[in-house]
PDB file of C-alpha atoms and ligand atoms in Angstrom:
ATOM      1  CA  UNK A   1     130.194 112.427  85.209  1.00 24.00           C
ATOM      2  CA  UNK A   2     129.387 114.516  88.309  1.00 26.00           C
ATOM      3  CA  UNK A   3     128.364 117.618  85.973  1.00 27.00           C
ATOM      4  CA  UNK A   4     126.285 115.035  83.680  1.00 26.00           C
ATOM      5  CA  UNK A   5     124.281 113.918  86.860  1.00 26.00           C
ATOM      6  CA  UNK A   6     124.017 117.306  88.124  1.00 26.00           C
ATOM      7  CA  UNK A   7     122.605 118.495  84.939  1.00 26.00           C
ATOM      8  CA  UNK A   8     120.338 115.447  84.776  1.00 26.00           C
ATOM      9  CA  UNK A   9     119.043 116.370  88.212  1.00 29.00           C
ATOM     10  CA  UNK A  10     117.862 119.859  86.979  1.00 26.00           C
ATOM     11  CA  UNK A  11     116.501 118.518  83.967  1.00 29.00           C
ATOM     12  CA  UNK A  12     114.317 115.882  86.005  1.00 31.00           C
ATOM     13  CA  UNK A  13     113.383 119.021  88.353  1.00 37.00           C
ATOM     14  CA  UNK A  14     112.568 121.676  85.708  1.00 37.00           C
ATOM     15  CA  UNK A  15     110.913 119.630  83.111  1.00 40.00           C
ATOM     16  CA  UNK A  16     107.290 118.664  83.581  1.00 48.00           C
ATOM     17  CA  UNK A  17     107.536 115.559  84.798  1.00 47.00           C
ATOM     18  CA  UNK A  18     105.465 113.544  82.501  1.00 46.00           C
ATOM     19  CA  UNK A  19     108.521 113.908  80.098  1.00 50.00           C
ATOM     20  CA  UNK A  20     111.199 112.447  82.641  1.00 72.00           C
ATOM     21  CA  UNK A  21     109.790 108.943  82.521  1.00 87.00           C
ATOM     22  CA  UNK A  22     111.879 105.754  82.576  1.00 93.00           C
ATOM     23  CA  UNK A  23     111.775 104.103  79.316  1.00 91.00           C
ATOM     24  CA  UNK A  24     113.254 100.701  80.810  1.00 94.00           C
ATOM     25  CA  UNK A  25     111.821  98.658  83.542  1.00 96.00           C
ATOM     26  CA  UNK A  26     113.312  99.481  86.761  1.00 95.00           C
ATOM     27  CA  UNK A  27     114.367  96.206  88.860  1.00 95.00           C
ATOM     28  CA  UNK A  28     112.115  97.034  91.933  1.00 95.00           C
ATOM     29  CA  UNK A  29     108.910  96.754  89.431  1.00 96.00           C
ATOM     30  CA  UNK A  30     107.326  93.640  89.039  1.00 97.00           C
ATOM     31  CA  UNK A  31     105.135  92.927  86.007  1.00 98.00           C
ATOM     32  CA  UNK A  32     101.584  91.552  86.807  1.00 98.00           C
ATOM     33  CA  UNK A  33      98.507  90.441  84.372  1.00 98.00           C
ATOM     34  CA  UNK A  34      95.306  92.114  84.666  1.00 97.00           C
ATOM     35  CA  UNK A  35      93.247  89.690  82.689  1.00 96.00           C
ATOM     36  CA  UNK A  36      94.624  86.738  84.951  1.00 97.00           C
ATOM     37  CA  UNK A  37      91.937  85.472  87.450  1.00 97.00           C
ATOM     38  CA  UNK A  38      91.252  88.122  89.913  1.00 96.00           C
ATOM     39  CA  UNK A  39      92.854  86.335  93.179  1.00 97.00           C
ATOM     40  CA  UNK A  40      95.891  85.464  91.022  1.00 98.00           C
ATOM     41  CA  UNK A  41      96.036  89.332  89.694  1.00 98.00           C
ATOM     42  CA  UNK A  42      95.853  90.387  93.473  1.00 98.00           C
ATOM     43  CA  UNK A  43      98.335  88.495  94.929  1.00 98.00           C
ATOM     44  CA  UNK A  44     100.686  89.676  92.260  1.00 98.00           C
ATOM     45  CA  UNK A  45     100.149  93.231  92.473  1.00 98.00           C
ATOM     46  CA  UNK A  46      99.923  93.188  96.199  1.00 98.00           C
ATOM     47  CA  UNK A  47     103.572  91.688  95.575  1.00 98.00           C
ATOM     48  CA  UNK A  48     104.292  94.390  92.929  1.00 97.00           C
ATOM     49  CA  UNK A  49     103.450  97.083  95.278  1.00 97.00           C
ATOM     50  CA  UNK A  50     105.379  96.027  98.225  1.00 98.00           C
ATOM     51  CA  UNK A  51     108.240  95.709  95.806  1.00 97.00           C
ATOM     52  CA  UNK A  52     107.799  99.367  94.925  1.00 95.00           C
ATOM     53  CA  UNK A  53     107.180 100.551  98.494  1.00 95.00           C
ATOM     54  CA  UNK A  54     110.749  98.589  99.580  1.00 96.00           C
ATOM     55  CA  UNK A  55     112.535 100.845  97.047  1.00 94.00           C
ATOM     56  CA  UNK A  56     111.175 103.929  96.647  1.00 93.00           C
ATOM     57  CA  UNK A  57     111.456 105.318 100.705  1.00 94.00           C
ATOM     58  CA  UNK A  58     115.166 105.211  99.871  1.00 94.00           C
ATOM     59  CA  UNK A  59     114.412 108.074  97.098  1.00 93.00           C
ATOM     60  CA  UNK A  60     114.610 107.531  93.278  1.00 91.00           C
ATOM     61  CA  UNK A  61     116.423 110.828  91.993  1.00 89.00           C
ATOM     62  CA  UNK A  62     115.922 109.622  88.178  1.00 88.00           C
ATOM     63  CA  UNK A  63     112.163 110.575  88.684  1.00 88.00           C
ATOM     64  CA  UNK A  64     112.575 113.371  90.884  1.00 87.00           C
ATOM     65  CA  UNK A  65     111.464 111.510  94.095  1.00 90.00           C
ATOM     66  CA  UNK A  66     112.806 112.705  97.124  1.00 91.00           C
ATOM     67  CA  UNK A  67     113.880 110.199  99.971  1.00 94.00           C
ATOM     68  CA  UNK A  68     110.759 109.189 101.881  1.00 93.00           C
ATOM     69  CA  UNK A  69     112.244 108.000 104.877  1.00 95.00           C
ATOM     70  CA  UNK A  70     112.521 110.517 106.746  1.00 95.00           C
ATOM     71  CA  UNK A  71     110.379 112.529 104.342  1.00 93.00           C
ATOM     72  CA  UNK A  72     110.969 116.225 104.845  1.00 93.00           C
ATOM     73  CA  UNK A  73     108.159 118.643 104.500  1.00 90.00           C
ATOM     74  CA  UNK A  74     109.274 122.308 104.646  1.00 91.00           C
ATOM     75  CA  UNK A  75     105.544 123.535 105.697  1.00 90.00           C
ATOM     76  CA  UNK A  76     102.057 121.792 105.906  1.00 86.00           C
ATOM     77  CA  UNK A  77      99.536 124.701 106.904  1.00 85.00           C
ATOM     78  CA  UNK A  78      96.530 123.132 108.764  1.00 80.00           C
ATOM     79  CA  UNK A  79      92.974 125.119 108.982  1.00 78.00           C
ATOM     80  CA  UNK A  80      89.684 123.606 109.960  1.00 76.00           C
ATOM     81  CA  UNK A  81      86.873 125.861 110.888  1.00 70.00           C
ATOM     82  CA  UNK A  82      84.751 125.415 113.742  1.00 64.00           C
ATOM     83  CA  UNK A  83      81.583 123.326 114.031  1.00 66.00           C
ATOM     84  CA  UNK A  84      83.322 120.322 114.888  1.00 72.00           C
ATOM     85  CA  UNK A  85      85.217 118.835 118.023  1.00 71.00           C
ATOM     86  CA  UNK A  86      88.162 120.683 116.174  1.00 75.00           C
ATOM     87  CA  UNK A  87      88.959 124.290 115.355  1.00 82.00           C
ATOM     88  CA  UNK A  88      92.559 124.824 114.497  1.00 83.00           C
ATOM     89  CA  UNK A  89      94.674 127.005 112.456  1.00 86.00           C
ATOM     90  CA  UNK A  90      98.095 125.482 112.711  1.00 88.00           C
ATOM     91  CA  UNK A  91     101.162 125.271 110.665  1.00 90.00           C
ATOM     92  CA  UNK A  92     103.940 122.951 111.011  1.00 91.00           C
ATOM     93  CA  UNK A  93     107.393 123.620 109.614  1.00 94.00           C
ATOM     94  CA  UNK A  94     110.422 121.744 109.088  1.00 95.00           C
ATOM     95  CA  UNK A  95     108.345 118.580 109.395  1.00 92.00           C
ATOM     96  CA  UNK A  96     110.376 115.227 109.357  1.00 95.00           C
ATOM     97  CA  UNK A  97     108.258 112.231 108.932  1.00 93.00           C
ATOM     98  CA  UNK A  98     109.750 108.948 109.923  1.00 95.00           C
ATOM     99  CA  UNK A  99     108.144 105.507 109.194  1.00 94.00           C
ATOM    100  CA  UNK A 100     107.389 105.282 105.475  1.00 93.00           C
ATOM    101  CA  UNK A 101     110.140 102.668 105.239  1.00 94.00           C
ATOM    102  CA  UNK A 102     108.631 100.036 106.834  1.00 96.00           C
ATOM    103  CA  UNK A 103     105.272 100.134 104.948  1.00 95.00           C
ATOM    104  CA  UNK A 104     103.449  96.741 104.672  1.00 98.00           C
ATOM    105  CA  UNK A 105     101.263  96.407 101.631  1.00 98.00           C
ATOM    106  CA  UNK A 106      98.583  94.209 102.733  1.00 98.00           C
ATOM    107  CA  UNK A 107      96.406  94.436  99.735  1.00 98.00           C
ATOM    108  CA  UNK A 108      96.480  95.877  96.323  1.00 98.00           C
ATOM    109  CA  UNK A 109      93.743  95.782  93.289  1.00 98.00           C
ATOM    110  CA  UNK A 110      93.304  97.583  90.077  1.00 97.00           C
ATOM    111  CA  UNK A 111      90.051  98.252  88.802  1.00 96.00           C
ATOM    112  CA  UNK A 112      90.053  96.691  85.065  1.00 94.00           C
ATOM    113  CA  UNK A 113      87.821  99.204  83.679  1.00 94.00           C
ATOM    114  CA  UNK A 114      88.573 102.331  85.651  1.00 95.00           C
ATOM    115  CA  UNK A 115      92.232 101.394  86.389  1.00 96.00           C
ATOM    116  CA  UNK A 116      91.685 102.995  89.809  1.00 97.00           C
ATOM    117  CA  UNK A 117      93.799 101.362  92.704  1.00 97.00           C
ATOM    118  CA  UNK A 118      92.503 100.309  95.993  1.00 98.00           C
ATOM    119  CA  UNK A 119      95.291  99.318  98.526  1.00 97.00           C
ATOM    120  CA  UNK A 120      95.227  98.389 102.062  1.00 98.00           C
ATOM    121  CA  UNK A 121      98.683  99.241 103.668  1.00 97.00           C
ATOM    122  CA  UNK A 122     100.100  99.211 107.483  1.00 97.00           C
ATOM    123  CA  UNK A 123     102.743 101.158 109.041  1.00 96.00           C
ATOM    124  CA  UNK A 124     104.072 100.008 112.433  1.00 97.00           C
ATOM    125  CA  UNK A 125     104.979 103.294 113.569  1.00 96.00           C
ATOM    126  CA  UNK A 126     105.019 107.041 112.138  1.00 93.00           C
ATOM    127  CA  UNK A 127     106.869 109.834 113.655  1.00 94.00           C
ATOM    128  CA  UNK A 128     106.370 113.543 113.196  1.00 93.00           C
ATOM    129  CA  UNK A 129     108.695 116.031 114.209  1.00 95.00           C
ATOM    130  CA  UNK A 130     108.991 119.548 113.389  1.00 95.00           C
ATOM    131  CA  UNK A 131     107.852 123.132 114.525  1.00 95.00           C
ATOM    132  CA  UNK A 132     104.377 124.138 115.170  1.00 93.00           C
ATOM    133  CA  UNK A 133     102.268 127.340 115.343  1.00 93.00           C
ATOM    134  CA  UNK A 134      98.710 126.990 116.873  1.00 90.00           C
ATOM    135  CA  UNK A 135      95.877 128.340 117.529  1.00 91.00           C
ATOM    136  CA  UNK A 136      92.605 126.703 117.958  1.00 89.00           C
ATOM    137  CA  UNK A 137      90.519 124.311 120.071  1.00 86.00           C
ATOM    138  CA  UNK A 138      90.853 120.372 120.186  1.00 84.00           C
ATOM    139  CA  UNK A 139      88.179 118.534 122.229  1.00 83.00           C
ATOM    140  CA  UNK A 140      87.201 121.257 124.878  1.00 80.00           C
ATOM    141  CA  UNK A 141      90.510 122.404 125.306  1.00 85.00           C
ATOM    142  CA  UNK A 142      91.513 125.855 123.718  1.00 88.00           C
ATOM    143  CA  UNK A 143      95.500 125.562 122.563  1.00 90.00           C
ATOM    144  CA  UNK A 144      97.721 128.233 121.633  1.00 92.00           C
ATOM    145  CA  UNK A 145     101.444 128.269 121.324  1.00 93.00           C
ATOM    146  CA  UNK A 146     104.297 127.852 119.162  1.00 94.00           C
ATOM    147  CA  UNK A 147     107.612 125.607 119.550  1.00 95.00           C
ATOM    148  CA  UNK A 148     109.070 122.062 118.674  1.00 96.00           C
ATOM    149  CA  UNK A 149     106.922 119.178 118.817  1.00 94.00           C
ATOM    150  CA  UNK A 150     106.530 115.508 117.995  1.00 95.00           C
ATOM    151  CA  UNK A 151     103.667 113.011 117.446  1.00 93.00           C
ATOM    152  CA  UNK A 152     104.521 109.432 117.509  1.00 95.00           C
ATOM    153  CA  UNK A 153     101.782 107.121 116.356  1.00 94.00           C
ATOM    154  CA  UNK A 154     101.666 103.418 116.234  1.00 96.00           C
ATOM    155  CA  UNK A 155      99.859 100.396 114.281  1.00 97.00           C
ATOM    156  CA  UNK A 156      98.531 102.489 111.459  1.00 96.00           C
ATOM    157  CA  UNK A 157      95.952 100.990 108.987  1.00 97.00           C
ATOM    158  CA  UNK A 158      95.416 103.244 105.965  1.00 96.00           C
ATOM    159  CA  UNK A 159      92.915 102.275 103.094  1.00 97.00           C
ATOM    160  CA  UNK A 160      93.584 104.311  99.697  1.00 97.00           C
ATOM    161  CA  UNK A 161      91.488 104.479  96.801  1.00 98.00           C
ATOM    162  CA  UNK A 162      93.561 106.324  93.984  1.00 98.00           C
ATOM    163  CA  UNK A 163      91.373 108.024  91.284  1.00 98.00           C
ATOM    164  CA  UNK A 164      92.999 107.234  87.723  1.00 97.00           C
ATOM    165  CA  UNK A 165      92.942 108.374  84.567  1.00 97.00           C
ATOM    166  CA  UNK A 166      94.871 106.291  81.831  1.00 96.00           C
ATOM    167  CA  UNK A 167      97.161 108.208  79.304  1.00 95.00           C
ATOM    168  CA  UNK A 168      99.168 107.483  76.575  1.00 94.00           C
ATOM    169  CA  UNK A 169     102.347 109.370  75.501  1.00 91.00           C
ATOM    170  CA  UNK A 170     105.853 108.402  73.872  1.00 90.00           C
ATOM    171  CA  UNK A 171     104.671 104.683  73.378  1.00 92.00           C
ATOM    172  CA  UNK A 172     103.663 104.123  76.708  1.00 95.00           C
ATOM    173  CA  UNK A 173     100.255 103.991  78.945  1.00 96.00           C
ATOM    174  CA  UNK A 174     100.785 106.296  82.394  1.00 96.00           C
ATOM    175  CA  UNK A 175      98.567 106.349  85.045  1.00 97.00           C
ATOM    176  CA  UNK A 176      97.721 109.513  85.750  1.00 97.00           C
ATOM    177  CA  UNK A 177      96.707 109.716  89.586  1.00 97.00           C
ATOM    178  CA  UNK A 178      94.068 112.907  89.813  1.00 97.00           C
ATOM    179  CA  UNK A 179      92.972 112.204  93.427  1.00 97.00           C
ATOM    180  CA  UNK A 180      93.623 110.080  96.479  1.00 97.00           C
ATOM    181  CA  UNK A 181      90.895 108.891  99.409  1.00 97.00           C
ATOM    182  CA  UNK A 182      92.388 108.199 102.565  1.00 95.00           C
ATOM    183  CA  UNK A 183      90.756 106.490 105.527  1.00 95.00           C
ATOM    184  CA  UNK A 184      92.868 105.577 108.532  1.00 93.00           C
ATOM    185  CA  UNK A 185      93.133 104.439 112.089  1.00 95.00           C
ATOM    186  CA  UNK A 186      95.962 104.469 114.482  1.00 95.00           C
ATOM    187  CA  UNK A 187      96.899 101.850 117.364  1.00 96.00           C
ATOM    188  CA  UNK A 188      98.173 104.545 119.799  1.00 96.00           C
ATOM    189  CA  UNK A 189      99.582 107.978 119.915  1.00 95.00           C
ATOM    190  CA  UNK A 190     102.004 109.872 121.950  1.00 96.00           C
ATOM    191  CA  UNK A 191     102.552 113.679 121.298  1.00 94.00           C
ATOM    192  CA  UNK A 192     104.344 116.553 122.616  1.00 95.00           C
ATOM    193  CA  UNK A 193     103.859 120.315 121.908  1.00 93.00           C
ATOM    194  CA  UNK A 194     106.381 122.394 123.320  1.00 94.00           C
ATOM    195  CA  UNK A 195     106.162 126.033 124.646  1.00 93.00           C
ATOM    196  CA  UNK A 196     102.503 125.776 124.877  1.00 92.00           C
ATOM    197  CA  UNK A 197     100.561 128.948 126.042  1.00 90.00           C
ATOM    198  CA  UNK A 198     103.955 130.809 125.435  1.00 82.00           C
ATOM    199  CA  UNK A 199     105.461 128.352 128.101  1.00 80.00           C
ATOM    200  CA  UNK A 200     103.450 128.672 131.028  1.00 88.00           C
ATOM    201  CA  UNK A 201     104.967 125.651 132.253  1.00 90.00           C
ATOM    202  CA  UNK A 202     102.478 124.049 134.431  1.00 92.00           C
ATOM    203  CA  UNK A 203      99.861 124.599 131.701  1.00 92.00           C
ATOM    204  CA  UNK A 204     101.867 123.229 129.349  1.00 93.00           C
ATOM    205  CA  UNK A 205     102.612 119.811 131.443  1.00 95.00           C
ATOM    206  CA  UNK A 206      98.945 119.184 131.919  1.00 94.00           C
ATOM    207  CA  UNK A 207      97.599 120.345 128.591  1.00 94.00           C
ATOM    208  CA  UNK A 208     100.423 117.638 126.957  1.00 95.00           C
ATOM    209  CA  UNK A 209      99.499 114.868 129.824  1.00 96.00           C
ATOM    210  CA  UNK A 210      95.659 115.265 128.976  1.00 94.00           C
ATOM    211  CA  UNK A 211      95.947 115.086 125.438  1.00 94.00           C
ATOM    212  CA  UNK A 212      98.005 111.743 125.595  1.00 97.00           C
ATOM    213  CA  UNK A 213      95.776 110.288 128.153  1.00 97.00           C
ATOM    214  CA  UNK A 214      93.004 111.277 125.795  1.00 95.00           C
ATOM    215  CA  UNK A 215      94.750 110.244 122.738  1.00 95.00           C
ATOM    216  CA  UNK A 216      92.267 108.105 120.761  1.00 95.00           C
ATOM    217  CA  UNK A 217      89.199 110.897 120.866  1.00 91.00           C
ATOM    218  CA  UNK A 218      92.128 113.541 120.243  1.00 89.00           C
ATOM    219  CA  UNK A 219      93.178 111.243 117.182  1.00 90.00           C
ATOM    220  CA  UNK A 220      89.697 110.854 116.317  1.00 88.00           C
ATOM    221  CA  UNK A 221      89.065 114.804 116.149  1.00 84.00           C
ATOM    222  CA  UNK A 222      91.946 115.077 114.087  1.00 82.00           C
ATOM    223  CA  UNK A 223      91.254 112.147 111.787  1.00 85.00           C
ATOM    224  CA  UNK A 224      89.905 114.348 109.174  1.00 82.00           C
ATOM    225  CA  UNK A 225      92.781 116.756 109.092  1.00 79.00           C
ATOM    226  CA  UNK A 226      95.158 114.221 109.211  1.00 82.00           C
ATOM    227  CA  UNK A 227      93.477 112.229 106.376  1.00 87.00           C
ATOM    228  CA  UNK A 228      93.676 115.308 104.245  1.00 84.00           C
ATOM    229  CA  UNK A 229      97.125 115.886 104.838  1.00 83.00           C
ATOM    230  CA  UNK A 230      97.915 111.902 103.976  1.00 87.00           C
ATOM    231  CA  UNK A 231      95.884 112.668 100.901  1.00 90.00           C
ATOM    232  CA  UNK A 232      98.187 115.671  99.960  1.00 87.00           C
ATOM    233  CA  UNK A 233     101.601 113.892 100.685  1.00 87.00           C
ATOM    234  CA  UNK A 234     100.323 110.589  98.916  1.00 91.00           C
ATOM    235  CA  UNK A 235      99.049 112.353  95.677  1.00 93.00           C
ATOM    236  CA  UNK A 236     102.397 114.112  95.431  1.00 90.00           C
ATOM    237  CA  UNK A 237     104.241 110.896  96.008  1.00 91.00           C
ATOM    238  CA  UNK A 238     101.917 108.649  93.721  1.00 94.00           C
ATOM    239  CA  UNK A 239     102.274 111.250  90.829  1.00 94.00           C
ATOM    240  CA  UNK A 240     106.064 111.225  91.229  1.00 91.00           C
ATOM    241  CA  UNK A 241     105.973 107.601  90.295  1.00 94.00           C
ATOM    242  CA  UNK A 242     103.360 106.970  88.115  1.00 96.00           C
ATOM    243  CA  UNK A 243     103.892 109.989  85.908  1.00 94.00           C
ATOM    244  CA  UNK A 244     107.276 108.583  85.350  1.00 94.00           C
ATOM    245  CA  UNK A 245     107.314 104.884  85.521  1.00 96.00           C
ATOM    246  CA  UNK A 246     104.896 103.488  82.673  1.00 96.00           C
ATOM    247  CA  UNK A 247     101.754 101.353  83.631  1.00 97.00           C
ATOM    248  CA  UNK A 248     103.073  98.988  81.094  1.00 97.00           C
ATOM    249  CA  UNK A 249     105.692  97.811  83.296  1.00 97.00           C
ATOM    250  CA  UNK A 250     103.139  97.128  85.898  1.00 97.00           C
ATOM    251  CA  UNK A 251     100.662  95.919  83.649  1.00 97.00           C
ATOM    252  CA  UNK A 252     102.049  93.654  81.016  1.00 96.00           C
ATOM    253  CA  UNK A 253      98.962  92.694  79.056  1.00 95.00           C
ATOM    254  CA  UNK A 254      97.214  96.343  78.539  1.00 92.00           C
ATOM    255  CA  UNK A 255      95.815  95.938  75.108  1.00 83.00           C
ATOM    256  CA  UNK A 256      94.738  99.988  75.086  1.00 80.00           C
ATOM    257  CA  UNK A 257      94.976 102.320  72.251  1.00 73.00           C
TER     258      UNK A 257
HETATM  259  C1  LIG B 301     100.534  84.915  97.330  1.00 85.32           C
HETATM  260  O1  LIG B 301     100.784  83.739  97.203  1.00 85.32           O
HETATM  261  C2  LIG B 301     101.507  82.762  97.803  1.00 85.32           C
HETATM  262  C3  LIG B 301     101.443  81.265  97.194  1.00 85.32           C
HETATM  263  O2  LIG B 301     100.228  80.953  97.542  1.00 85.32           O
HETATM  264  C4  LIG B 301     101.455  83.142  98.998  1.00 85.32           C
HETATM  265  O3  LIG B 301     102.672  82.357  99.657  1.00 85.32           O
HETATM  266  C5  LIG B 301     101.952  84.817  99.354  1.00 85.32           C
HETATM  267  O4  LIG B 301     101.525  85.092 100.583  1.00 85.32           O
HETATM  268  C6  LIG B 301     100.642  85.532  98.617  1.00 85.32           C
HETATM  269  N1  LIG B 301     101.028  87.215  98.556  1.00 85.32           N
HETATM  270  C7  LIG B 301     100.113  88.034  98.988  1.00 85.32           C
HETATM  271  C8  LIG B 301     100.898  89.284  98.958  1.00 85.32           C
HETATM  272  O5  LIG B 301      98.949  87.515  99.234  1.00 85.32           O
HETATM  273  C1  LIG B 302      95.866 131.460 110.539  1.00 85.32           C
HETATM  274  O1  LIG B 302      96.981 131.826 111.039  1.00 85.32           O
HETATM  275  C2  LIG B 302      97.762 132.743 110.101  1.00 85.32           C
HETATM  276  C3  LIG B 302      98.946 132.733 110.995  1.00 85.32           C
HETATM  277  O2  LIG B 302      98.986 133.323 112.168  1.00 85.32           O
HETATM  278  C4  LIG B 302      97.173 133.968 110.029  1.00 85.32           C
HETATM  279  O3  LIG B 302      97.716 134.591 108.754  1.00 85.32           O
HETATM  280  C5  LIG B 302      95.626 133.430 109.254  1.00 85.32           C
HETATM  281  O4  LIG B 302      94.759 134.850 109.032  1.00 85.32           O
HETATM  282  C6  LIG B 302      94.813 132.613 110.232  1.00 85.32           C
HETATM  283  N1  LIG B 302      93.754 132.098 109.546  1.00 85.32           N
HETATM  284  C7  LIG B 302      92.520 131.937 110.022  1.00 85.32           C
HETATM  285  C8  LIG B 302      91.311 131.632 109.247  1.00 85.32           C
HETATM  286  O5  LIG B 302      92.360 132.422 111.159  1.00 85.32           O
HETATM  287  C1  LIG B 303      96.331 114.186  84.713  1.00 85.32           C
HETATM  288  O1  LIG B 303      94.835 114.318  84.117  1.00 85.32           O
HETATM  289  C2  LIG B 303      94.556 115.856  84.577  1.00 85.32           C
HETATM  290  C3  LIG B 303      92.876 116.097  84.320  1.00 85.32           C
HETATM  291  O2  LIG B 303      92.719 115.771  83.340  1.00 85.32           O
HETATM  292  C4  LIG B 303      95.301 116.780  83.604  1.00 85.32           C
HETATM  293  O3  LIG B 303      94.824 118.127  84.129  1.00 85.32           O
HETATM  294  C5  LIG B 303      97.043 116.546  84.317  1.00 85.32           C
HETATM  295  O4  LIG B 303      97.656 117.526  83.500  1.00 85.32           O
HETATM  296  C6  LIG B 303      97.250 115.020  83.807  1.00 85.32           C
HETATM  297  N1  LIG B 303      98.419 114.997  84.149  1.00 85.32           N
HETATM  298  C7  LIG B 303      99.438 114.586  83.443  1.00 85.32           C
HETATM  299  C8  LIG B 303     100.847 114.148  84.105  1.00 85.32           C
HETATM  300  O5  LIG B 303      99.234 114.002  82.303  1.00 85.32           O
END
């Protein structure tokens, strides 16, 4: 049995994910009817996506989905050229993201023609821990350093539009999520970057204090970079979910060919 699970795990991870799909409806997927009146459908699909997000942060090994809370990301590279308020060349490694387990879905609709998703969600808290290397400028401050860091954001409101192409194989329809567009705002941010300026302690302390005191413009200036980062992470998660869970389990009245 153990061997079998091990093999299955290898198969799921090595075969193109579109073929490792679930052919039975999982208990955490609630079916909605897209042809119902819009407000009834939106109510149903909001509840359905909430059900999904109550479950998937624990990880769904059958579809190759890792645990999402905490989410572990080996490396994030961030590069933003000059011009704006931010010029950074940074990498974050051994990243651990806490908080996706408390995702609250406020709204979800599906376009009845294109099948694109529109989702509003909120997270009470998102905390990122990792090891950073940074060279750049945020607001007017030149920054340089490498060491451990954390970012702790609260009350995130996130709007996501997911571009979808409906596809059919093996007798099921699938949502092929090709791109996600994220807009977000945060209600507060605390952060700490250790060993800034190669450990010149007074400069490190005053810079961290300045960044925390000015968290709002700091967060605004980082918004484009963070949106892109969230988009990349969400695309990966949504593709694992929707490449492997047929659209027919979510939408019970699809009558496409
Ligand atoms: C759906 O409708 C029910 C009954 O009106 C309501 O209690 C519930 O909060 C609604 N859910 C959402 C997600 O809007
Ligand atoms: C960013 O930093 C990395 C690692 O230090 C370096 O290899 C790369 O050339 C830098 N890129 C730019 C555009 O400065
Ligand atoms: C999704 O669509 C894109 C663009 O047409 C295609 O390149 C990709 O292979 C599709 N993915 C799956 C899992 O079918």
